[in-house]
PDB file of C-alpha atoms and ligand atoms in Angstrom:
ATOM      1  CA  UNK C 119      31.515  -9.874 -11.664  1.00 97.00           C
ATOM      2  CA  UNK C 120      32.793 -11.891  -8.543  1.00 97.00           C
ATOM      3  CA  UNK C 121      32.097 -15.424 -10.576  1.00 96.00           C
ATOM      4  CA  UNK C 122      33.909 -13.874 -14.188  1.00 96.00           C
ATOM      5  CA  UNK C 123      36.882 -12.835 -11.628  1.00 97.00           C
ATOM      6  CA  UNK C 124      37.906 -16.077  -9.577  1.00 97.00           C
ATOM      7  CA  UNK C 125      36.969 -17.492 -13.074  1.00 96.00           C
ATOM      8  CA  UNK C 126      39.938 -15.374 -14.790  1.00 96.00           C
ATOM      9  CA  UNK C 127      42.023 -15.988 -11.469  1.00 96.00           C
ATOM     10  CA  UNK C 128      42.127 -12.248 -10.823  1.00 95.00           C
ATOM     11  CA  UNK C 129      40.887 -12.499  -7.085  1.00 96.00           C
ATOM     12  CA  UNK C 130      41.954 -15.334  -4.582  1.00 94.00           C
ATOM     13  CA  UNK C 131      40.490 -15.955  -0.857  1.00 91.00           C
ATOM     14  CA  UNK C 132      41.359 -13.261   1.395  1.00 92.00           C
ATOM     15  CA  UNK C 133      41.679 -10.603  -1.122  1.00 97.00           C
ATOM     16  CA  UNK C 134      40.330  -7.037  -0.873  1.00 98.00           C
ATOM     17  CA  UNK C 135      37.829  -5.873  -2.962  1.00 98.00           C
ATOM     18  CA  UNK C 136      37.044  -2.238  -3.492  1.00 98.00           C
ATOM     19  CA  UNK C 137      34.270  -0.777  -5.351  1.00 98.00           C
ATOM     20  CA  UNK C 138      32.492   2.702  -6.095  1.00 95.00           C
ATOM     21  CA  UNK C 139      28.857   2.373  -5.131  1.00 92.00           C
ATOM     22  CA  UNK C 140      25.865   4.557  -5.066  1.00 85.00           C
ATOM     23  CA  UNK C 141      25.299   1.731  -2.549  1.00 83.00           C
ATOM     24  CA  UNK C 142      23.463  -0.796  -4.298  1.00 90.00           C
ATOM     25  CA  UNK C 143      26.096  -2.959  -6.190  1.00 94.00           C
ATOM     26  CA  UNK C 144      28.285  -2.398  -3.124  1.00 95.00           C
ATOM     27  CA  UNK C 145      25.521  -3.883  -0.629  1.00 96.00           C
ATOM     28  CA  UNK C 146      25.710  -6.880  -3.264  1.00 96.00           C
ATOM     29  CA  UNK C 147      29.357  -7.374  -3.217  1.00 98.00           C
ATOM     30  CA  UNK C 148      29.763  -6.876   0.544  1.00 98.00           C
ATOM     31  CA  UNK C 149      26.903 -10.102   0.606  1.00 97.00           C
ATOM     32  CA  UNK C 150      28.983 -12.219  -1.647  1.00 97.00           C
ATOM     33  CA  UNK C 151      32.376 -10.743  -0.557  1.00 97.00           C
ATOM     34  CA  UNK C 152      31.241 -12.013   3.315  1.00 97.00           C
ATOM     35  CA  UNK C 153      29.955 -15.361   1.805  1.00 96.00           C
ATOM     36  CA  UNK C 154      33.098 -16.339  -0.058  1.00 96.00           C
ATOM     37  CA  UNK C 155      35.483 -15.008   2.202  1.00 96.00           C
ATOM     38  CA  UNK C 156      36.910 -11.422   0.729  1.00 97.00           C
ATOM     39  CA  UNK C 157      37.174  -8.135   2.651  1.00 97.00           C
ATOM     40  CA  UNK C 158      35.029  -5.286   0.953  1.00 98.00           C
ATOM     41  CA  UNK C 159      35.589  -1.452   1.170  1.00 98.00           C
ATOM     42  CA  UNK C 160      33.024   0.307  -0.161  1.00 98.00           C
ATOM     43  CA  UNK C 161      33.885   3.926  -1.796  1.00 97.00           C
ATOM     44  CA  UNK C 162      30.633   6.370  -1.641  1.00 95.00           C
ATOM     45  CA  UNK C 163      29.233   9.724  -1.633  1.00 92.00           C
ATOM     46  CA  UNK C 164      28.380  10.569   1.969  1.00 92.00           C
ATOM     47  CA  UNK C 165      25.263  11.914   0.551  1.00 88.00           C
ATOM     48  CA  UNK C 166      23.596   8.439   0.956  1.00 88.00           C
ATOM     49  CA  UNK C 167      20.835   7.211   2.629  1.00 87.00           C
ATOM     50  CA  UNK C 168      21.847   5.492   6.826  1.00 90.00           C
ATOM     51  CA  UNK C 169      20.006   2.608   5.650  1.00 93.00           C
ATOM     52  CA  UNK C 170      23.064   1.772   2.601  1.00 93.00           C
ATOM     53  CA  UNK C 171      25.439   2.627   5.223  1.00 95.00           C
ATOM     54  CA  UNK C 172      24.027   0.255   8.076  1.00 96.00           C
ATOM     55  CA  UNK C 173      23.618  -2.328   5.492  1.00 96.00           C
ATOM     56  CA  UNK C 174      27.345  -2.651   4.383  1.00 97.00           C
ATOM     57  CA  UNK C 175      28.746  -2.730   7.767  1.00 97.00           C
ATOM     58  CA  UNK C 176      26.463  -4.930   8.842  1.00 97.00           C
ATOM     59  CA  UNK C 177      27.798  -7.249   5.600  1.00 97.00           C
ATOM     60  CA  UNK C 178      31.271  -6.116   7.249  1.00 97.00           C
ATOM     61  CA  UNK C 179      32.123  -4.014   4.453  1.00 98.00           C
ATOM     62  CA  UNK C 180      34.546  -0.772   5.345  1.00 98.00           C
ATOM     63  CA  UNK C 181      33.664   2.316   3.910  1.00 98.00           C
ATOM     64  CA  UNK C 182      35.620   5.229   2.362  1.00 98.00           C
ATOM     65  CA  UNK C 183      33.150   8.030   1.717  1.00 97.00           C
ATOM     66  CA  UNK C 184      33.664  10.897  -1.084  1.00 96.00           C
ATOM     67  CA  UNK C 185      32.341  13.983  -1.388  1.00 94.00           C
ATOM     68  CA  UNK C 186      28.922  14.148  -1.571  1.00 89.00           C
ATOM     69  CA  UNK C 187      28.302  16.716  -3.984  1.00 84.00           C
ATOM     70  CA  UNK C 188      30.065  14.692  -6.618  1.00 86.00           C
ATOM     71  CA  UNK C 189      28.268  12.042  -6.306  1.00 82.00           C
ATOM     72  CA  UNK C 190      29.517   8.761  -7.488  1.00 85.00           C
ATOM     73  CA  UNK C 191      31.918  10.427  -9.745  1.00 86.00           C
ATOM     74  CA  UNK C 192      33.531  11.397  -6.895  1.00 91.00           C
ATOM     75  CA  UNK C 193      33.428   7.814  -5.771  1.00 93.00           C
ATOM     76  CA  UNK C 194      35.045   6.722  -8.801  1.00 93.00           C
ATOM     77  CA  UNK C 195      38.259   9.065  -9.040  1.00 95.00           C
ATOM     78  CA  UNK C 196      38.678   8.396  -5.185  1.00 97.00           C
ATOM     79  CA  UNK C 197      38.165   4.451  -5.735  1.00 97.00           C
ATOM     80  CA  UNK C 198      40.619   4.363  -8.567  1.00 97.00           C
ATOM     81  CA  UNK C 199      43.300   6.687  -6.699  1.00 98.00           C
ATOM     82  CA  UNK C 200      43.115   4.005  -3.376  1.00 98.00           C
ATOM     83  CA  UNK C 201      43.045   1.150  -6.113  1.00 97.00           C
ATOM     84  CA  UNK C 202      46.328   2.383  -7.827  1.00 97.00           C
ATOM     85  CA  UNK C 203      47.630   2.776  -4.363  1.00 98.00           C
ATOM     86  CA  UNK C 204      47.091  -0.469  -3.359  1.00 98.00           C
ATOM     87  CA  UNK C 205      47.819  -2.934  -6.292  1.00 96.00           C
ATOM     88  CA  UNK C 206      46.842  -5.982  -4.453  1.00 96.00           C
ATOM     89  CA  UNK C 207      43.196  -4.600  -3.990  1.00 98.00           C
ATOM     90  CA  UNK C 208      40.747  -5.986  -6.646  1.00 98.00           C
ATOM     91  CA  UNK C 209      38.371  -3.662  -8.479  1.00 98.00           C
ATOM     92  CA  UNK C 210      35.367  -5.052 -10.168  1.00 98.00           C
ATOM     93  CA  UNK C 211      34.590  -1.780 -11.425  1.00 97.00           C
ATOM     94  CA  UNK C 212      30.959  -2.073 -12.581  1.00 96.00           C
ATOM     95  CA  UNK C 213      31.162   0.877 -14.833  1.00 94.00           C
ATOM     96  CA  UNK C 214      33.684  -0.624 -17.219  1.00 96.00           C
ATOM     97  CA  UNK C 215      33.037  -4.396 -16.425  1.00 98.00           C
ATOM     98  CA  UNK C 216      31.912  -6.631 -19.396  1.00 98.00           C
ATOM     99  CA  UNK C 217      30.585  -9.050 -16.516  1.00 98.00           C
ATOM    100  CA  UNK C 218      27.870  -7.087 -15.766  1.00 97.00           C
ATOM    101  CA  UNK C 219      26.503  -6.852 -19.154  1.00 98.00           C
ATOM    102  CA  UNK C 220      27.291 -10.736 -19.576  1.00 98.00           C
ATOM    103  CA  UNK C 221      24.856 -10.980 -15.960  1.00 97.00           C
ATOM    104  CA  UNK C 222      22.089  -9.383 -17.355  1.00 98.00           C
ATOM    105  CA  UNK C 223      22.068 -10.801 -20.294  1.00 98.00           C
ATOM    106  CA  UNK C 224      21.899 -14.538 -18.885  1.00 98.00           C
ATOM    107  CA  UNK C 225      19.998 -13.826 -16.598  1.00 98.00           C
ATOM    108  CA  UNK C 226      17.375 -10.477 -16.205  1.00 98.00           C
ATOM    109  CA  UNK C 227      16.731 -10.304 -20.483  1.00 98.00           C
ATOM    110  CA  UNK C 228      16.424 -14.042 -20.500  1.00 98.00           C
ATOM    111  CA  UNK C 229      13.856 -13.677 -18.418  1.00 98.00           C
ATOM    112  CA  UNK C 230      11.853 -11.077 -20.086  1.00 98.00           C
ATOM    113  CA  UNK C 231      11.798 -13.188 -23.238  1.00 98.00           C
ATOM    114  CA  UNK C 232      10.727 -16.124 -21.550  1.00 98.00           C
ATOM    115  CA  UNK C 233       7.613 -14.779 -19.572  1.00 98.00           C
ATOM    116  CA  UNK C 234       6.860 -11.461 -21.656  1.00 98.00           C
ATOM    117  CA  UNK C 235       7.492 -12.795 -24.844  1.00 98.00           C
ATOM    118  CA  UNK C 236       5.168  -9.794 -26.888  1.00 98.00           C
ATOM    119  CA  UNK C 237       7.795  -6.952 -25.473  1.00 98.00           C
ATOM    120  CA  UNK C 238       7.982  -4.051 -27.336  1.00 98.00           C
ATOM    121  CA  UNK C 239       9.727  -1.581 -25.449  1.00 98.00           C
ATOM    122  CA  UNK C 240      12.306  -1.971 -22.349  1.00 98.00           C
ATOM    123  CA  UNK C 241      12.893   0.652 -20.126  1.00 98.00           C
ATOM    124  CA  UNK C 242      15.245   0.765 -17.413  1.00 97.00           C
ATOM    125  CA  UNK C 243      17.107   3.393 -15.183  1.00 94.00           C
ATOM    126  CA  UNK C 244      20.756   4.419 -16.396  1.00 91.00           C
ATOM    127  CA  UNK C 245      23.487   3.735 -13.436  1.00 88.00           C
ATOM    128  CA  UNK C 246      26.334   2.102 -14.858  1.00 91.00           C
ATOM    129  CA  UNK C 247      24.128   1.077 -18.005  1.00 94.00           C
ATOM    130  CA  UNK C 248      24.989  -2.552 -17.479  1.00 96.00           C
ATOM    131  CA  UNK C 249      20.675  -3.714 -17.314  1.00 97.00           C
ATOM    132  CA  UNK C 250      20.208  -1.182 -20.415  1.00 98.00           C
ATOM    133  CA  UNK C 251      23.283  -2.958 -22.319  1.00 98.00           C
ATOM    134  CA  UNK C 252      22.619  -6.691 -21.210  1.00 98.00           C
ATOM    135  CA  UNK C 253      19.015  -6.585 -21.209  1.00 98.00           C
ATOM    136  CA  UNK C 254      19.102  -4.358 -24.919  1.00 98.00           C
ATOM    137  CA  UNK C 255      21.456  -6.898 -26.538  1.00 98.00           C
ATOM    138  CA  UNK C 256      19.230 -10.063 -25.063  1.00 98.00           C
ATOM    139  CA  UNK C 257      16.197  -8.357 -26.405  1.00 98.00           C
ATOM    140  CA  UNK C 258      17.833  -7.287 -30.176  1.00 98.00           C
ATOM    141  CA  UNK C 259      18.596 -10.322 -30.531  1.00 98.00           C
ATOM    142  CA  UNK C 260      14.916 -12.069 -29.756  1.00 98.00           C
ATOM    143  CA  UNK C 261      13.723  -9.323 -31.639  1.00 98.00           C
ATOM    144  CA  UNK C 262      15.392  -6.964 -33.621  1.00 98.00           C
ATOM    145  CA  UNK C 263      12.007  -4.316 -33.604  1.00 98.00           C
ATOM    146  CA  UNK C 264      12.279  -3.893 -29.437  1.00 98.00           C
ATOM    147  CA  UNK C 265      13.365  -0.813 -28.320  1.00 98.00           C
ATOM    148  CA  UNK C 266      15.647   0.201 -25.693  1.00 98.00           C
ATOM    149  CA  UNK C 267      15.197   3.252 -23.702  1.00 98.00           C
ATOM    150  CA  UNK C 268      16.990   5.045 -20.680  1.00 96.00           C
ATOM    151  CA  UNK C 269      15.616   6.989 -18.066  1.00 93.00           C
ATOM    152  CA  UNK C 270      17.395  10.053 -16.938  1.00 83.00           C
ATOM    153  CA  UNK C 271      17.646  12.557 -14.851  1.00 76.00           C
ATOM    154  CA  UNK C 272      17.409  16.498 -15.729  1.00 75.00           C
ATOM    155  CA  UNK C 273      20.724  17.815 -15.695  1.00 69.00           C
ATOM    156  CA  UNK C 274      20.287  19.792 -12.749  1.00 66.00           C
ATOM    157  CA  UNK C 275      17.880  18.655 -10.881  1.00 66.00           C
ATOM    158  CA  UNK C 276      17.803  16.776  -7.528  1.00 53.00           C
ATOM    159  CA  UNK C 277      17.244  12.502  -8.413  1.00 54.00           C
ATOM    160  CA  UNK C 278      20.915  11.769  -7.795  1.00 50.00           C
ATOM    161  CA  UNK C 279      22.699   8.490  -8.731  1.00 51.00           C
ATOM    162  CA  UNK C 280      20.301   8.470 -12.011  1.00 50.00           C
ATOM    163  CA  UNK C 281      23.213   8.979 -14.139  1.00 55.00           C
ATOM    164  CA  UNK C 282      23.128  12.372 -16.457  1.00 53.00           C
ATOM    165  CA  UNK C 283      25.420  11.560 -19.394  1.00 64.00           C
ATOM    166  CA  UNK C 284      25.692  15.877 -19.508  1.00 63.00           C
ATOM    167  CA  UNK C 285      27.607  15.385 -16.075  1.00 66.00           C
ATOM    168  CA  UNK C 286      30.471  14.629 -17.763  1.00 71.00           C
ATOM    169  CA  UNK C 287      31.106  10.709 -17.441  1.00 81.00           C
ATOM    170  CA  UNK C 288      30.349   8.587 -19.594  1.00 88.00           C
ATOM    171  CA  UNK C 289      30.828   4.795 -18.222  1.00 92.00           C
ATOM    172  CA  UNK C 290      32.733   2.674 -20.861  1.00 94.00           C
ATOM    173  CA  UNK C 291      30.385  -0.050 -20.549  1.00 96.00           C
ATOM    174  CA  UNK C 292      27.605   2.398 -21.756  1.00 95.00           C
ATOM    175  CA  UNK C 293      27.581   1.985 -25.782  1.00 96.00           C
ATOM    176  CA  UNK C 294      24.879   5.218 -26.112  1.00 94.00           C
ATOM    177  CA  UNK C 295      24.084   4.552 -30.420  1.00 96.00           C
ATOM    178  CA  UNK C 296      22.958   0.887 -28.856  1.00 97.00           C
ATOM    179  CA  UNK C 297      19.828   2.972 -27.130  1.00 97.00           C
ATOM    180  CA  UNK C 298      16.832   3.992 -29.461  1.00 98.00           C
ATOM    181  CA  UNK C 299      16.353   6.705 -26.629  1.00 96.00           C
ATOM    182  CA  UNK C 300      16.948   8.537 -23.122  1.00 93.00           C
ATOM    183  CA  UNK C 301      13.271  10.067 -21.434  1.00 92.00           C
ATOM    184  CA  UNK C 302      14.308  12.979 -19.068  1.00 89.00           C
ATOM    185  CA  UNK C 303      12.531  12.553 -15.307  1.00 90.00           C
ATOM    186  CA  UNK C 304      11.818  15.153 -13.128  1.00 88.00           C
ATOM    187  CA  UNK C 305      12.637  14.462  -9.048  1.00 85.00           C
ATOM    188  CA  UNK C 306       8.803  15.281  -8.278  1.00 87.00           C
ATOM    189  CA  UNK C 307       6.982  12.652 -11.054  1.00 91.00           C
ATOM    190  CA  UNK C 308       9.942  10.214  -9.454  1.00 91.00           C
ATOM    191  CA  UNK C 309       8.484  10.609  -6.248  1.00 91.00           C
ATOM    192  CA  UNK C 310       4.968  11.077  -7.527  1.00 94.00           C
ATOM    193  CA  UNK C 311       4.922   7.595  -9.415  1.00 96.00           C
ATOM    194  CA  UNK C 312       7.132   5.829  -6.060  1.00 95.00           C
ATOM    195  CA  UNK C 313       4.400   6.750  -4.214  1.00 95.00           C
ATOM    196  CA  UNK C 314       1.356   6.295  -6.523  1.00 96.00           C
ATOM    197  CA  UNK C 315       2.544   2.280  -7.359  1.00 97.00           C
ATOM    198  CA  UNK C 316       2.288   1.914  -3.659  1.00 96.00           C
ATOM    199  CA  UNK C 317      -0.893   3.020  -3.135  1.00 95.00           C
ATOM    200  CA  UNK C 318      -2.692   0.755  -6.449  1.00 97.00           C
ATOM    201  CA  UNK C 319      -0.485  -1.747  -6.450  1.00 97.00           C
ATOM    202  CA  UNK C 320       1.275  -2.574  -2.753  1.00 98.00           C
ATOM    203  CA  UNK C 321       4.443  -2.218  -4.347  1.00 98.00           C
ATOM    204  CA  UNK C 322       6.933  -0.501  -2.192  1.00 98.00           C
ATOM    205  CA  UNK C 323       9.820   0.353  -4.294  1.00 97.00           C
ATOM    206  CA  UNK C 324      12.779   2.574  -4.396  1.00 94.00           C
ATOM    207  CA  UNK C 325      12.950   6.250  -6.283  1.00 90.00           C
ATOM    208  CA  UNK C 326      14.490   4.693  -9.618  1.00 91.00           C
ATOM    209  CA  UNK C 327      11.659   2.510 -10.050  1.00 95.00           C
ATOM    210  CA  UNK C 328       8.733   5.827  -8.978  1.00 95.00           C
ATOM    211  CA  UNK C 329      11.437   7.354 -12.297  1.00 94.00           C
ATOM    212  CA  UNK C 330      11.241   4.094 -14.611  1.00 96.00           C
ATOM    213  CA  UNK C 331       7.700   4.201 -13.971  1.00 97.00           C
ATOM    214  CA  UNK C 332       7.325   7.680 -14.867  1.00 96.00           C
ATOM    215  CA  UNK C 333       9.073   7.318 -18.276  1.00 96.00           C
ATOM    216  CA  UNK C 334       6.365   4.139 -18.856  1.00 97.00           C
ATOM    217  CA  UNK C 335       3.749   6.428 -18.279  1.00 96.00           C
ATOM    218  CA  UNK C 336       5.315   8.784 -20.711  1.00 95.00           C
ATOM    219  CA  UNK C 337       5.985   6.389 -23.682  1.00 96.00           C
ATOM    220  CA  UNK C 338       2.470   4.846 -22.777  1.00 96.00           C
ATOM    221  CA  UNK C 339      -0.229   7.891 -23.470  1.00 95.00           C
ATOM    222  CA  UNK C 340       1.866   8.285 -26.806  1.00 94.00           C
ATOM    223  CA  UNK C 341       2.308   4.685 -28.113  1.00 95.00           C
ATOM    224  CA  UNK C 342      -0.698   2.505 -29.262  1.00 93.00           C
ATOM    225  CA  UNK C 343      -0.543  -1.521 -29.093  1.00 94.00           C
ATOM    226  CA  UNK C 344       2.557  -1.856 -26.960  1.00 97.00           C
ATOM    227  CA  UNK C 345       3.884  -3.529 -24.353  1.00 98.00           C
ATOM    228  CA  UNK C 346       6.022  -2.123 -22.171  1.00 98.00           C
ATOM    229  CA  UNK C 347       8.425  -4.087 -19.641  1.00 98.00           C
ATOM    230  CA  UNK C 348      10.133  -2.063 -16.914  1.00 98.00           C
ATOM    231  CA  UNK C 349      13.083  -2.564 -14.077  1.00 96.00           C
ATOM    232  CA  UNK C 350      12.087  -1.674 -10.700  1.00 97.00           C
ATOM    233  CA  UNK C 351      15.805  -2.093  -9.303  1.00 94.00           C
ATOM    234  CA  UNK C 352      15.128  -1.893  -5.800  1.00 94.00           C
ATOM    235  CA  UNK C 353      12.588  -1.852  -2.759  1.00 95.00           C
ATOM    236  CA  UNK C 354      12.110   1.005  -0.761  1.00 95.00           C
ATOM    237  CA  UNK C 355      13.424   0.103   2.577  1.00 93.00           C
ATOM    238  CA  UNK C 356      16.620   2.129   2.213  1.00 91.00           C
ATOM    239  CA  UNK C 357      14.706   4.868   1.757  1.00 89.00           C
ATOM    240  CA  UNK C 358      12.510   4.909   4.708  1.00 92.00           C
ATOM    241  CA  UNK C 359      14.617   7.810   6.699  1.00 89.00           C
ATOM    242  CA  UNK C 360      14.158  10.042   4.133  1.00 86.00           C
ATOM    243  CA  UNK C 361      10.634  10.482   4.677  1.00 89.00           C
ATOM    244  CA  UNK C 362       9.934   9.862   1.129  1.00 89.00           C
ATOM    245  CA  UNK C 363       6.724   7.851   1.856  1.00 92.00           C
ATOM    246  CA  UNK C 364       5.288   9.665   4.453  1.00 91.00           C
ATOM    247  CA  UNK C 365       5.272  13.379   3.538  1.00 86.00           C
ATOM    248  CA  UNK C 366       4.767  15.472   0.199  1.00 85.00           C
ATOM    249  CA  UNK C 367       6.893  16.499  -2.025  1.00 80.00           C
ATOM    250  CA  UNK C 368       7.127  20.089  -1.185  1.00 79.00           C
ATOM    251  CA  UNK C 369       7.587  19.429   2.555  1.00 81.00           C
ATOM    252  CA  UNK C 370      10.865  17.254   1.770  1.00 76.00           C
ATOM    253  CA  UNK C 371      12.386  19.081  -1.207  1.00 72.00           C
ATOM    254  CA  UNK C 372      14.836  20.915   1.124  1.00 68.00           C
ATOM    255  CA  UNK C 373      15.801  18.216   2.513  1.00 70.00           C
ATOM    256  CA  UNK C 374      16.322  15.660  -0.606  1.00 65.00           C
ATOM    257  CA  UNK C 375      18.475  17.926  -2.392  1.00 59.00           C
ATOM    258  CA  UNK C 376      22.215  16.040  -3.397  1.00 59.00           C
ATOM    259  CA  UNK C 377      20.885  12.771  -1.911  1.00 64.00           C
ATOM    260  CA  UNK C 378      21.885   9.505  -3.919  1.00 63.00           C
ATOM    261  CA  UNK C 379      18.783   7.789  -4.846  1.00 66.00           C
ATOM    262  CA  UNK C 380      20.244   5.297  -7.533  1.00 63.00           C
TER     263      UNK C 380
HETATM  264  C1  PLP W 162      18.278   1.406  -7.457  1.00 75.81           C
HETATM  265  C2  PLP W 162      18.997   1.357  -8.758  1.00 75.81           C
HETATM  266  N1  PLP W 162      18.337   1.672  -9.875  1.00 75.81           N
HETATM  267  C3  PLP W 162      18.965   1.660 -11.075  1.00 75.81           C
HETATM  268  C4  PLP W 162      20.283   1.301 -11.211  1.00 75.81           C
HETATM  269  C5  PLP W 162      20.914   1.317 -12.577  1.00 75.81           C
HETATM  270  O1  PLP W 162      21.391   0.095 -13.040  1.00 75.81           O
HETATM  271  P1  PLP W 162      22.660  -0.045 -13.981  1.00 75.81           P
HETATM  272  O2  PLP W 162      23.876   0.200 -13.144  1.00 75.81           O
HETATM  273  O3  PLP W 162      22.606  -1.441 -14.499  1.00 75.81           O
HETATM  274  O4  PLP W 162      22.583   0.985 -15.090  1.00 75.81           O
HETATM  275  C6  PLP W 162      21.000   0.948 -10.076  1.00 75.81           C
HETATM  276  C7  PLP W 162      22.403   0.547 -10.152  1.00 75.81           C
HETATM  277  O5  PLP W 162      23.033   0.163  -9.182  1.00 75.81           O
HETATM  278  C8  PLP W 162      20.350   0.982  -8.821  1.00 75.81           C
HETATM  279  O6  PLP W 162      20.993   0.675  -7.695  1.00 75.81           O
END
């Protein structure tokens, strides 16, 4: 998003950026923001994890948190309200930026095709929708037959930051007829299958991937002669004070409740 911008002259040296986060993209932008010389303010719900928070400011980022309990569509409305404020600020926006589609597309489905070229299904979390959109149009195109499928979140329940369309926002980079389906995720298999990777495989991964996992598991005991790739998005380091890894389920519910995990 940061390349397509100075590209199209819409950010020069010294700017300020400003971005809603769950955290993730935010933590990526404060990196290259620090690199290439911009000042970063991240907007996010102050429902999310010290670790996020540590990690921007020590990138230098600022941060503006919203409300918690409206997770990052809170951060939105409050990052376009400062943005319209402050004219000189640049916005990436990741929810309605064509970059981020273009990204995965060069880069995360072009690599599927090259070392799993027998795909037959991707699956991938739904945050802004950017990997589902990139990596779906990369893979149509190699192969028309591959299908593209969402994980999501029940409406209600407590994985925040996987993005449930029946909240009410729909990002405009998210094209829904391009998916051939969405797999509704409880919080516990999330947390089940985070933990359970860890244990047979040494992977230590964040919640999203314990959800993207789940869904493979899903699609797997009812599909025959497939191959299924997934996205585990990030590691689980930033989730380490939540306790996630150490204690069940039932002993943390309480406590995970409105957290972003996305
Ligand atoms: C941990 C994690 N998983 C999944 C996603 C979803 O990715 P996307 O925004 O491309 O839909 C994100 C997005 O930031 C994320 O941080």
């Amino acid at each position: 998003m940061i390349f397509d911008a100075e590209k199209e002259q819409k950010i020069t040296k010294g700017q300020t950026i400003i971005e809603p986060t769950s955290g993730n993209t935010g933590i990526g932008l404060a990196m290259i923001a620090k690199i290439k010389g911009y000042k970063m303010i991240a907007v996010m719900p102050d429902s999310v994890s010290q670790e996020r928070v540590s990690l921007l400011k020590s990138f230098g980022a600022d941060i503006i948190f919203s409300e918690g309990k409206e997770g990052t569509n809170g951060s939105i409305k409050l990052a376009q309200k400062i943005s319209s404020e402050n004219p000189e600020y640049f916005m990436p926006f990741q929810y309605g930026n064509q970059a981020s589609i273009k990204a995965h597309y060069y880069t995360t489905g072009l690599e599927i095709t090259k070392q799993m070229p027998d795909v037959t299904h991707f699956v991938s979390g739904l945050g802004t929708g950017g990997t589902l959109m990139g990596v779906g149009k990369r893979l149509k195109e190699f192969n028309e037959s591959i299908k593209i499928i969402a994980t999501a979140p029940h409406p209600d329940d407590v994985v925040q930051g996987l993005r449930s369309i029946e909240h009410g926002y729909i990002p405009p980079i998210l094209d829904l007829d391009k998916l051939d389906g969405r797999i509704m995720v409880e919080a516990e298999e999330s947390f089940y299958w985070t933990k359970k990777v860890m244990e047979t495989h040494g992977l230590f991964v964040g919640v999203s991937s314990g959800a993207t996992l789940a869904t493979c598991v899903k699609m797997s005991k009812r599909l025959e002669n497939s191959i299924i790739v997934t996205i585990f998005a990030d590691g689980g380091w930033k989730y380490l004070s939540s306790g996630i890894y150490e204690k069940e389920f039932s002993e943390i519910a309480n406590d995970i409740d409105g957290k972003v995990w996305w």
